[in-house]
């Protein structure tokens, strides 16, 4: 029962007055941020502001009731709004009834996909989005969102062309025909946001900015664009026509929204769950987010997801259960029922500044720098995703596909060319890479293969072994330190069989140390274990060396560079075979 109705876990806690009071206060706090953000993000999605309030009405409560996280705040978010706009813009004129209908169908479609993925327990698909891809895309999306609001800041008409070209044209037009009252209102809104965040102010800065600029607009007869009349009342039930042709055109955008929305939601949910030691079920969260979009879509909501900023505020405000999101939904309902007339004089420039301020928090440069320092290829993937998303806009899904494709190809290439090193004895008695200035032995070599031995790396493994033979004419025994081989398939087994046969053809022999069960079990089943010989498998490198030194010459150990320095040599023990 609790699996289908997760809220049963926390519902009894509301019987404690302290928990109920904390959730009510947190819900009220989140709602004060949600109102201005919802209206602003609806504008970003190309929809009238009231649809942002519709998206903030039912989805937060439904996601909290059927999701896994107690603190995740669901509703309109910047990136989902941008992707929704870019998906629908090619199908209908922005602002038209058909555009609105497609946006609502897209949100419903996203919900159905998320529910299906959660029910099939496919939440692991989020792992396809590596950190550099996520950061690169998010930075690019934040930049695109910010420049898309410039025409509202300057009070000029939006220009045609791609996002970058349109932004340049807006700036060019604004240099000659800027609407100064609109720019002044934008500066006022931006200044308020900056100042209120730096001083001790009890009310949320966004709500205060919204109230102040609306009052200024009303009192001065502001000549710039305002929100205008916002329909009063709760959204009515509206079952959209799920036409197959429409769904096929929306599928790529819906899939992109599903993956990126889940990534955004799970990133903050995992962080908050770790702080509260709460168990987080990614598949249950998928179902909760999916139901939020389905129920919301039936009541005129466009695509929603978990919000970084509002979830953090929810946690910091002391929320204890998902009931805080239910309270936030109730506040939005009250706003729709009684407060929408107060929004008439809200300047569009204020909403544009709210959007720009919100997405500035999404920009992160340090993770890309860190990725570059760890591995240059990862940094390049992040940069490629960033540049690709900007260049391919408004087709944002292509930027994501570029990053994911590059990550998969690079990762596959790495597994095809795993690290192969030869070991030599250091003065402290440990085995280290021989290319670190340590002296190898001419008749004994220890090779370590750090990767899967499968169809992609089998030929590479063979080539490395044959290169070793060619470069060491006096070599008699090759020891394979197999500790790094975690998996072997049929092609890998065949490569290993080929190596054993080639070595024995030229009078050499291959021995194994530190082989894991995954490897030895596979060799047992294939019969290669018997062909190689069980006496060729040792638990430790030292045991294999002791055995082979004795075979080479009774005095060979004393002069072998692979021997432990006498002053640090541990007490010899009996040779231990692995098998």
XYZ file of C-alpha atoms in Angstrom:
579
model
C 0.000 0.000 0.000
C 2.788 2.436 0.913
C 4.448 1.798 -2.446
C 1.386 3.079 -4.318
C 0.607 5.830 -1.805
C 3.999 7.062 -0.488
C 2.396 9.880 1.494
C 1.215 7.241 3.983
C 4.804 7.274 5.283
C 4.612 10.876 6.499
C 0.881 11.506 6.897
C 0.764 10.369 10.578
C 3.540 12.857 11.427
C 1.135 15.734 10.776
C -0.588 14.814 14.035
C 2.324 16.497 15.812
C 1.683 20.273 16.048
C 5.369 21.121 15.574
C 5.528 19.223 12.260
C 2.265 20.709 10.987
C 3.339 24.238 11.915
C 6.752 23.811 10.246
C 5.178 22.519 7.030
C 2.601 25.317 6.878
C 5.264 28.003 7.324
C 7.559 26.377 4.742
C 4.682 26.051 2.263
C 3.755 29.719 2.669
C 7.385 30.742 2.149
C 7.761 28.658 -1.011
C 4.474 30.013 -2.385
C 5.711 33.596 -2.137
C 8.564 32.649 -4.472
C 6.450 30.369 -6.642
C 3.923 33.047 -7.668
C 6.375 35.401 -9.433
C 8.502 32.544 -10.788
C 5.476 30.699 -12.178
C 4.254 33.735 -14.091
C 7.744 34.521 -15.375
C 8.425 30.959 -16.513
C 5.079 30.807 -18.321
C 6.210 33.840 -20.326
C 9.450 31.992 -21.072
C 7.412 29.032 -22.332
C 5.525 31.386 -24.663
C 2.305 31.122 -22.642
C 0.109 33.695 -20.873
C 1.202 34.171 -17.225
C -1.923 32.492 -15.862
C -0.701 29.148 -17.227
C 2.284 29.433 -14.935
C -0.119 29.679 -12.005
C -2.030 26.675 -13.354
C 1.283 24.761 -13.473
C 1.950 25.817 -9.874
C -1.498 24.737 -8.648
C -1.840 20.931 -8.711
C 1.637 19.587 -9.718
C 3.391 20.526 -6.424
C 0.788 18.706 -4.321
C 0.541 15.628 -6.575
C 4.332 15.235 -6.804
C 4.646 15.516 -3.020
C 1.903 12.939 -2.415
C 3.148 10.321 -4.883
C 6.890 11.039 -5.073
C 9.688 9.856 -2.826
C 11.214 13.157 -1.694
C 9.798 15.124 1.228
C 11.431 18.405 0.256
C 11.355 18.508 -3.553
C 9.293 21.469 -4.766
C 7.694 20.755 -8.141
C 6.273 23.292 -10.573
C 7.365 25.512 -13.458
C 11.147 25.676 -13.939
C 13.329 27.648 -16.333
C 14.899 24.883 -18.429
C 11.648 22.914 -18.822
C 9.904 26.126 -19.889
C 12.588 26.841 -22.484
C 12.478 23.303 -23.904
C 8.679 23.430 -23.992
C 8.845 26.657 -25.996
C 11.463 25.402 -28.461
C 9.522 22.156 -28.972
C 6.184 23.819 -29.738
C 7.383 26.934 -31.592
C 7.819 25.062 -34.855
C 4.290 23.656 -34.723
C 2.134 26.734 -34.069
C 2.435 30.541 -33.736
C 3.421 31.591 -30.217
C 0.448 32.691 -28.129
C -2.153 31.057 -30.385
C -4.771 28.637 -29.075
C -3.066 25.828 -30.974
C 0.288 26.734 -29.371
C -1.282 26.590 -25.912
C -2.965 23.268 -26.716
C 0.317 21.736 -27.916
C 2.097 22.959 -24.768
C -0.496 21.273 -22.560
C -0.328 18.039 -24.574
C 3.475 18.104 -24.278
C 3.236 18.313 -20.481
C 0.777 15.421 -20.403
C 3.021 13.382 -22.718
C 6.027 14.020 -20.456
C 3.991 12.740 -17.515
C 3.016 9.533 -19.301
C 6.648 8.821 -20.264
C 7.849 9.404 -16.704
C 5.185 7.120 -15.239
C 6.104 4.397 -17.750
C 9.819 4.690 -16.946
C 9.126 4.620 -13.213
C 6.789 1.630 -13.456
C 9.393 -0.260 -15.501
C 12.069 0.806 -12.976
C 14.166 2.490 -15.644
C 15.284 5.432 -13.546
C 18.852 4.295 -14.181
C 18.586 5.907 -17.634
C 19.454 9.199 -15.981
C 23.013 7.869 -15.688
C 23.375 8.422 -19.440
C 23.647 12.130 -18.652
C 27.187 12.619 -17.383
C 28.072 15.573 -15.191
C 29.965 17.481 -17.948
C 26.985 17.087 -20.306
C 24.551 18.348 -17.674
C 26.722 21.328 -16.731
C 27.474 22.231 -20.350
C 23.813 22.086 -21.353
C 22.608 23.955 -18.260
C 25.089 26.786 -18.817
C 24.060 27.083 -22.462
C 20.356 26.972 -21.588
C 20.833 29.673 -18.942
C 22.565 31.893 -21.504
C 19.817 31.306 -24.083
C 17.105 32.029 -21.509
C 18.783 35.260 -20.417
C 19.251 36.673 -23.922
C 15.684 35.678 -24.857
C 14.437 38.232 -22.298
C 16.433 41.196 -23.597
C 13.614 42.583 -25.743
C 11.407 42.829 -22.645
C 14.161 44.577 -20.709
C 14.704 47.185 -23.459
C 11.033 47.472 -24.380
C 11.449 46.634 -28.068
C 9.806 44.104 -30.353
C 11.284 40.572 -30.421
C 13.410 39.953 -33.503
C 13.423 37.039 -35.909
C 16.239 34.500 -36.174
C 18.016 32.055 -33.918
C 18.505 32.952 -30.279
C 21.952 34.499 -30.721
C 21.078 36.338 -33.933
C 17.788 37.562 -32.483
C 19.569 38.848 -29.363
C 22.090 40.779 -31.486
C 19.257 42.291 -33.501
C 17.431 43.262 -30.295
C 20.539 45.060 -29.024
C 20.941 46.792 -32.395
C 17.321 47.991 -32.335
C 17.552 48.976 -28.657
C 20.523 51.261 -29.354
C 18.245 53.398 -31.516
C 14.775 52.861 -30.071
C 15.022 51.762 -26.440
C 11.865 52.358 -24.403
C 13.315 54.203 -21.435
C 10.434 53.658 -18.967
C 10.682 49.898 -19.575
C 14.453 49.898 -19.153
C 14.065 51.993 -16.007
C 11.562 49.519 -14.575
C 13.941 46.654 -15.370
C 16.787 48.479 -13.627
C 14.534 49.103 -10.612
C 13.567 45.420 -10.458
C 17.163 44.270 -10.819
C 18.381 46.726 -8.220
C 15.738 45.603 -5.742
C 16.674 41.949 -6.221
C 20.360 42.680 -5.648
C 19.872 44.958 -2.641
C 17.232 42.844 -0.891
C 19.423 39.753 -1.139
C 22.267 41.578 0.596
C 20.299 43.128 3.446
C 18.252 41.475 6.138
C 14.766 41.532 4.667
C 12.103 39.226 6.044
C 10.052 38.829 2.851
C 11.378 36.996 -0.242
C 13.187 39.387 -2.577
C 11.267 38.241 -5.670
C 7.861 38.797 -4.064
C 8.924 42.199 -2.752
C 10.215 43.188 -6.192
C 6.946 42.079 -7.778
C 4.855 44.103 -5.303
C 7.001 47.260 -5.485
C 7.232 47.377 -9.286
C 3.505 46.667 -9.624
C 2.728 49.568 -7.272
C 5.114 51.856 -9.163
C 3.527 50.788 -12.449
C 0.018 51.538 -11.129
C 0.890 54.836 -9.466
C 2.894 56.252 -12.391
C 0.694 55.020 -15.228
C 3.589 52.960 -16.587
C 3.620 53.115 -20.388
C 5.479 49.870 -20.939
C 4.013 46.399 -21.347
C 2.196 44.932 -18.346
C 0.754 41.488 -17.670
C -2.785 42.754 -18.135
C -5.911 40.890 -17.163
C -5.268 37.498 -15.565
C -8.323 35.204 -15.621
C -9.756 34.584 -12.171
C -10.664 31.073 -11.006
C -9.241 27.576 -10.878
C -8.367 25.782 -14.119
C -11.102 23.559 -15.491
C -10.709 19.925 -16.448
C -9.688 19.721 -20.094
C -8.926 16.376 -21.741
C -6.683 17.072 -24.753
C -6.872 15.233 -28.041
C -3.890 12.864 -27.993
C -3.520 12.634 -31.750
C -0.790 10.222 -32.851
C 0.626 12.693 -35.380
C 0.879 15.391 -32.716
C 2.529 13.027 -30.236
C 5.080 11.930 -32.835
C 6.065 15.567 -33.434
C 6.327 16.204 -29.701
C 8.153 12.965 -28.838
C 11.749 14.219 -29.024
C 10.944 17.277 -26.931
C 9.011 15.163 -24.438
C 11.912 12.731 -24.084
C 14.375 15.599 -23.587
C 12.088 17.148 -20.981
C 11.734 13.791 -19.249
C 15.465 13.191 -18.924
C 16.585 16.729 -18.110
C 13.664 17.324 -15.777
C 14.443 14.125 -13.911
C 18.122 15.078 -13.744
C 17.294 18.477 -12.279
C 14.792 17.035 -9.820
C 17.006 14.180 -8.639
C 20.091 16.369 -8.243
C 18.470 18.552 -5.593
C 16.383 15.699 -4.129
C 19.507 13.581 -3.539
C 21.292 16.493 -1.898
C 18.420 17.169 0.499
C 17.840 13.459 1.174
C 21.497 13.081 2.178
C 21.178 15.966 4.637
C 18.050 14.494 6.241
C 19.110 10.819 5.938
C 15.964 10.138 3.958
C 15.669 7.161 1.605
C 15.110 8.310 -1.974
C 13.598 5.982 -4.581
C 14.370 7.337 -8.045
C 11.703 5.186 -9.716
C 9.031 6.299 -7.248
C 10.083 9.895 -7.852
C 9.663 9.293 -11.582
C 6.111 8.118 -10.943
C 5.403 11.097 -8.698
C 6.781 13.581 -11.230
C 4.871 11.792 -13.978
C 1.570 11.920 -12.117
C 2.149 15.616 -11.392
C 2.426 16.274 -15.124
C -0.520 14.052 -16.049
C -2.890 15.509 -13.450
C -1.579 18.997 -14.142
C -1.938 18.481 -17.891
C -5.603 17.596 -17.443
C -6.044 20.917 -15.620
C -4.245 23.150 -18.158
C -0.695 22.915 -16.804
C 2.310 22.782 -19.101
C 5.401 20.638 -18.340
C 6.730 20.884 -14.773
C 9.669 19.496 -12.829
C 11.535 19.810 -9.543
C 13.050 23.216 -8.818
C 16.555 23.751 -7.406
C 15.847 27.106 -5.800
C 12.386 26.414 -4.378
C 13.397 23.001 -3.017
C 16.331 24.595 -1.208
C 14.013 27.249 0.243
C 11.539 24.553 1.271
C 14.261 22.710 3.182
C 15.775 25.838 4.718
C 12.315 26.987 5.834
C 12.003 23.886 8.002
C 9.709 21.640 5.941
C 9.348 18.221 7.524
C 7.041 16.380 5.101
C 5.542 16.700 1.636
C 2.595 18.550 3.154
C 4.541 21.802 2.721
C 4.067 21.445 -1.053
C 0.345 20.846 -0.518
C 0.216 24.138 1.406
C 2.011 25.892 -1.468
C -0.606 24.530 -3.881
C -3.396 25.841 -1.642
C -1.816 29.316 -1.657
C -1.702 29.235 -5.473
C -5.376 28.228 -5.468
C -6.180 31.237 -3.271
C -4.203 33.463 -5.642
C -6.175 32.199 -8.636
C -9.484 32.645 -6.840
C -9.038 36.091 -5.300
C -5.732 37.822 -6.086
C -5.350 37.816 -9.887
C -6.840 41.344 -10.340
C -3.868 42.676 -8.367
C -1.502 41.381 -11.055
C -2.882 43.556 -13.874
C -0.202 46.277 -13.599
C 2.734 43.905 -13.111
C 5.394 45.007 -15.669
C 6.634 42.461 -18.183
C 10.105 43.878 -17.572
C 9.885 42.697 -13.956
C 9.111 39.145 -15.064
C 12.046 39.285 -17.503
C 14.397 40.383 -14.719
C 13.037 37.637 -12.431
C 13.852 35.065 -15.125
C 17.351 36.440 -15.718
C 18.063 36.507 -11.980
C 16.834 32.930 -11.593
C 18.935 31.486 -14.427
C 22.083 33.275 -13.253
C 22.067 30.780 -10.401
C 22.210 27.930 -12.923
C 25.549 29.026 -14.394
C 28.428 26.920 -13.073
C 31.953 27.236 -14.452
C 33.964 25.480 -11.743
C 32.603 21.954 -12.500
C 33.889 22.279 -16.073
C 37.291 23.446 -14.823
C 37.391 20.519 -12.388
C 36.375 18.058 -15.124
C 39.177 19.399 -17.335
C 41.731 18.978 -14.557
C 40.610 15.430 -13.806
C 40.502 14.363 -17.448
C 40.756 16.760 -20.371
C 38.321 14.702 -22.428
C 35.561 15.235 -19.864
C 36.138 18.973 -19.927
C 35.985 18.936 -23.727
C 32.655 17.094 -23.612
C 31.214 19.785 -21.345
C 32.516 22.560 -23.615
C 31.272 20.741 -26.739
C 27.818 20.369 -25.189
C 27.780 24.070 -24.293
C 28.871 25.216 -27.761
C 26.688 22.645 -29.526
C 23.579 23.660 -27.582
C 24.157 27.330 -28.422
C 24.871 26.589 -32.080
C 21.941 24.196 -32.547
C 19.363 26.304 -30.681
C 16.366 26.253 -30.789
C 16.809 22.483 -31.290
C 18.084 22.049 -27.736
C 17.651 18.275 -27.779
C 20.403 18.102 -30.396
C 22.802 19.727 -27.947
C 21.949 17.092 -25.348
C 22.245 14.326 -27.948
C 25.653 15.667 -28.983
C 26.920 15.581 -25.405
C 25.470 12.158 -24.613
C 26.772 10.728 -27.892
C 30.257 12.119 -27.291
C 30.267 10.737 -23.737
C 29.218 7.265 -24.857
C 31.699 7.159 -27.741
C 34.553 8.364 -25.543
C 33.678 5.942 -22.764
C 33.467 3.071 -25.256
C 36.839 4.066 -26.698
C 38.358 4.088 -23.208
C 37.138 0.548 -22.588
C 38.588 -0.483 -25.958
C 41.980 0.917 -24.975
C 42.348 0.216 -21.259
C 45.471 1.063 -19.334
C 48.243 -1.525 -19.730
C 51.371 -1.202 -17.585
C 54.416 -3.325 -16.807
C 55.459 -3.635 -13.183
C 58.870 -3.486 -11.549
C 60.080 -3.606 -7.941
C 60.475 -0.322 -6.081
C 62.999 0.136 -3.249
C 60.172 0.062 -0.709
C 59.242 -3.432 -1.873
C 56.063 -2.490 -3.745
C 55.329 -3.193 -7.390
C 55.163 -0.027 -9.469
C 55.069 0.895 -13.132
C 58.370 0.057 -14.817
C 58.329 3.277 -16.850
C 58.871 5.222 -13.607
C 62.634 4.660 -13.928
C 62.628 1.177 -12.359
C 64.700 -1.645 -13.860
C 62.703 -4.530 -15.401
C 63.875 -8.137 -15.721
C 64.856 -9.625 -19.079
C 63.362 -13.114 -18.600
C 60.355 -12.273 -16.405
C 57.723 -9.594 -17.045
C 54.624 -8.639 -15.070
C 51.860 -6.988 -17.091
C 48.740 -5.445 -15.537
C 45.613 -5.021 -17.679
C 43.197 -2.489 -16.147
C 39.886 -3.027 -17.896
C 37.257 -5.364 -19.246
C 38.492 -8.090 -21.547
C 35.684 -8.102 -24.101
C 35.065 -7.824 -27.839
C 36.150 -4.178 -27.868
C 39.483 -4.682 -26.089
C 40.443 -8.250 -27.017
C 42.539 -7.342 -30.062
C 44.230 -4.535 -28.111
C 45.163 -7.063 -25.405
C 46.641 -9.415 -28.004
C 48.622 -6.590 -29.614
C 50.102 -5.495 -26.284
C 51.240 -9.016 -25.442
C 52.770 -9.528 -28.896
C 54.545 -6.157 -28.646
C 56.058 -7.338 -25.372
C 57.346 -10.520 -26.966
C 58.850 -8.639 -29.903
C 60.633 -6.115 -27.673
C 62.065 -8.683 -25.223
C 63.826 -11.510 -27.093
C 65.136 -13.092 -23.851
C 61.692 -13.218 -22.216
C 60.607 -16.680 -21.006
C 57.686 -16.033 -18.676
C 54.922 -13.414 -18.737
C 52.868 -12.867 -15.578
C 49.437 -11.286 -16.101
C 48.302 -9.363 -13.016
C 44.559 -9.819 -13.622
C 43.280 -7.803 -10.678
C 41.940 -5.123 -13.051
C 39.939 -7.552 -15.222
C 36.403 -7.355 -13.847
C 34.614 -8.887 -16.805
C 35.344 -11.182 -19.742
C 33.091 -12.197 -22.627
C 33.411 -14.805 -25.389
C 35.574 -12.528 -27.555
C 37.818 -11.743 -24.600
C 38.159 -15.441 -23.832
C 39.111 -16.097 -27.453
C 41.738 -13.330 -27.299
C 43.176 -14.896 -24.146
C 43.187 -18.316 -25.799
C 45.005 -16.880 -28.833
C 47.640 -15.288 -26.599
C 48.291 -18.526 -24.705
C 48.679 -20.458 -27.962
C 50.944 -17.838 -29.572
C 53.196 -17.683 -26.519
C 53.565 -21.438 -26.322
C 54.352 -21.623 -30.031
C 57.497 -19.552 -29.388
C 58.448 -21.299 -26.148
C 56.942 -18.774 -23.715
C 54.419 -19.335 -20.960
C 51.699 -17.167 -19.409
C 50.910 -17.138 -15.681
C 48.060 -15.399 -13.845
C 47.977 -13.638 -10.490
C 45.178 -12.020 -8.485
C 42.490 -13.222 -10.908
C 38.934 -12.509 -9.750
C 36.088 -15.003 -9.656
C 34.472 -13.380 -12.692
C 37.534 -14.352 -14.729
C 38.319 -17.769 -13.263
C 34.679 -18.908 -13.408
C 34.480 -17.956 -17.089
C 37.721 -19.799 -17.855
C 36.430 -22.836 -15.963
C 33.229 -22.908 -18.014
C 35.040 -22.478 -21.341
C 37.655 -25.153 -20.616
C 40.529 -22.696 -21.043
C 41.469 -23.167 -17.396
C 42.406 -26.788 -18.055
C 44.256 -25.874 -21.243
C 46.360 -23.255 -19.453
C 46.889 -25.408 -16.359
C 45.685 -24.772 -12.833
C 49.264 -24.506 -11.651
C 49.542 -21.325 -13.734
C 47.239 -19.362 -11.390
C 48.557 -17.756 -8.199
C 46.924 -15.614 -5.578
C 49.766 -13.077 -5.359
C 52.517 -11.752 -7.642
C 55.185 -12.757 -5.105
C 54.087 -16.395 -5.154
C 54.281 -16.520 -8.952
C 57.732 -14.939 -8.856
C 59.019 -17.410 -6.253
C 57.758 -20.293 -8.388
C 59.306 -18.987 -11.624
C 62.624 -18.006 -10.032
C 63.034 -21.599 -8.907
C 62.296 -22.808 -12.437
C 64.804 -20.437 -14.031
C 67.772 -21.110 -11.720
C 68.274 -21.738 -7.988
C 70.271 -18.495 -7.721
C 68.120 -16.408 -10.088
C 66.109 -14.801 -7.297
C 69.159 -13.123 -5.764
C 70.037 -11.191 -8.924
C 66.519 -10.580 -10.304
C 65.468 -6.875 -10.313
C 61.937 -8.013 -9.397
C 63.160 -9.358 -6.056
C 62.368 -7.486 -2.835
C 65.435 -5.617 -1.501
C 66.954 -7.895 1.130
C 66.724 -5.333 3.919
C 62.959 -5.014 3.473
C 62.017 -8.513 2.376
C 59.232 -10.001 4.463
C 59.410 -13.535 5.748
C 58.931 -15.993 2.912
C 55.870 -18.165 3.126
C 54.718 -21.242 1.296
C 53.698 -20.618 -2.303
C 49.906 -20.335 -2.515
C 48.193 -21.326 -5.764
C 44.987 -19.504 -6.616
C 43.086 -22.518 -7.849
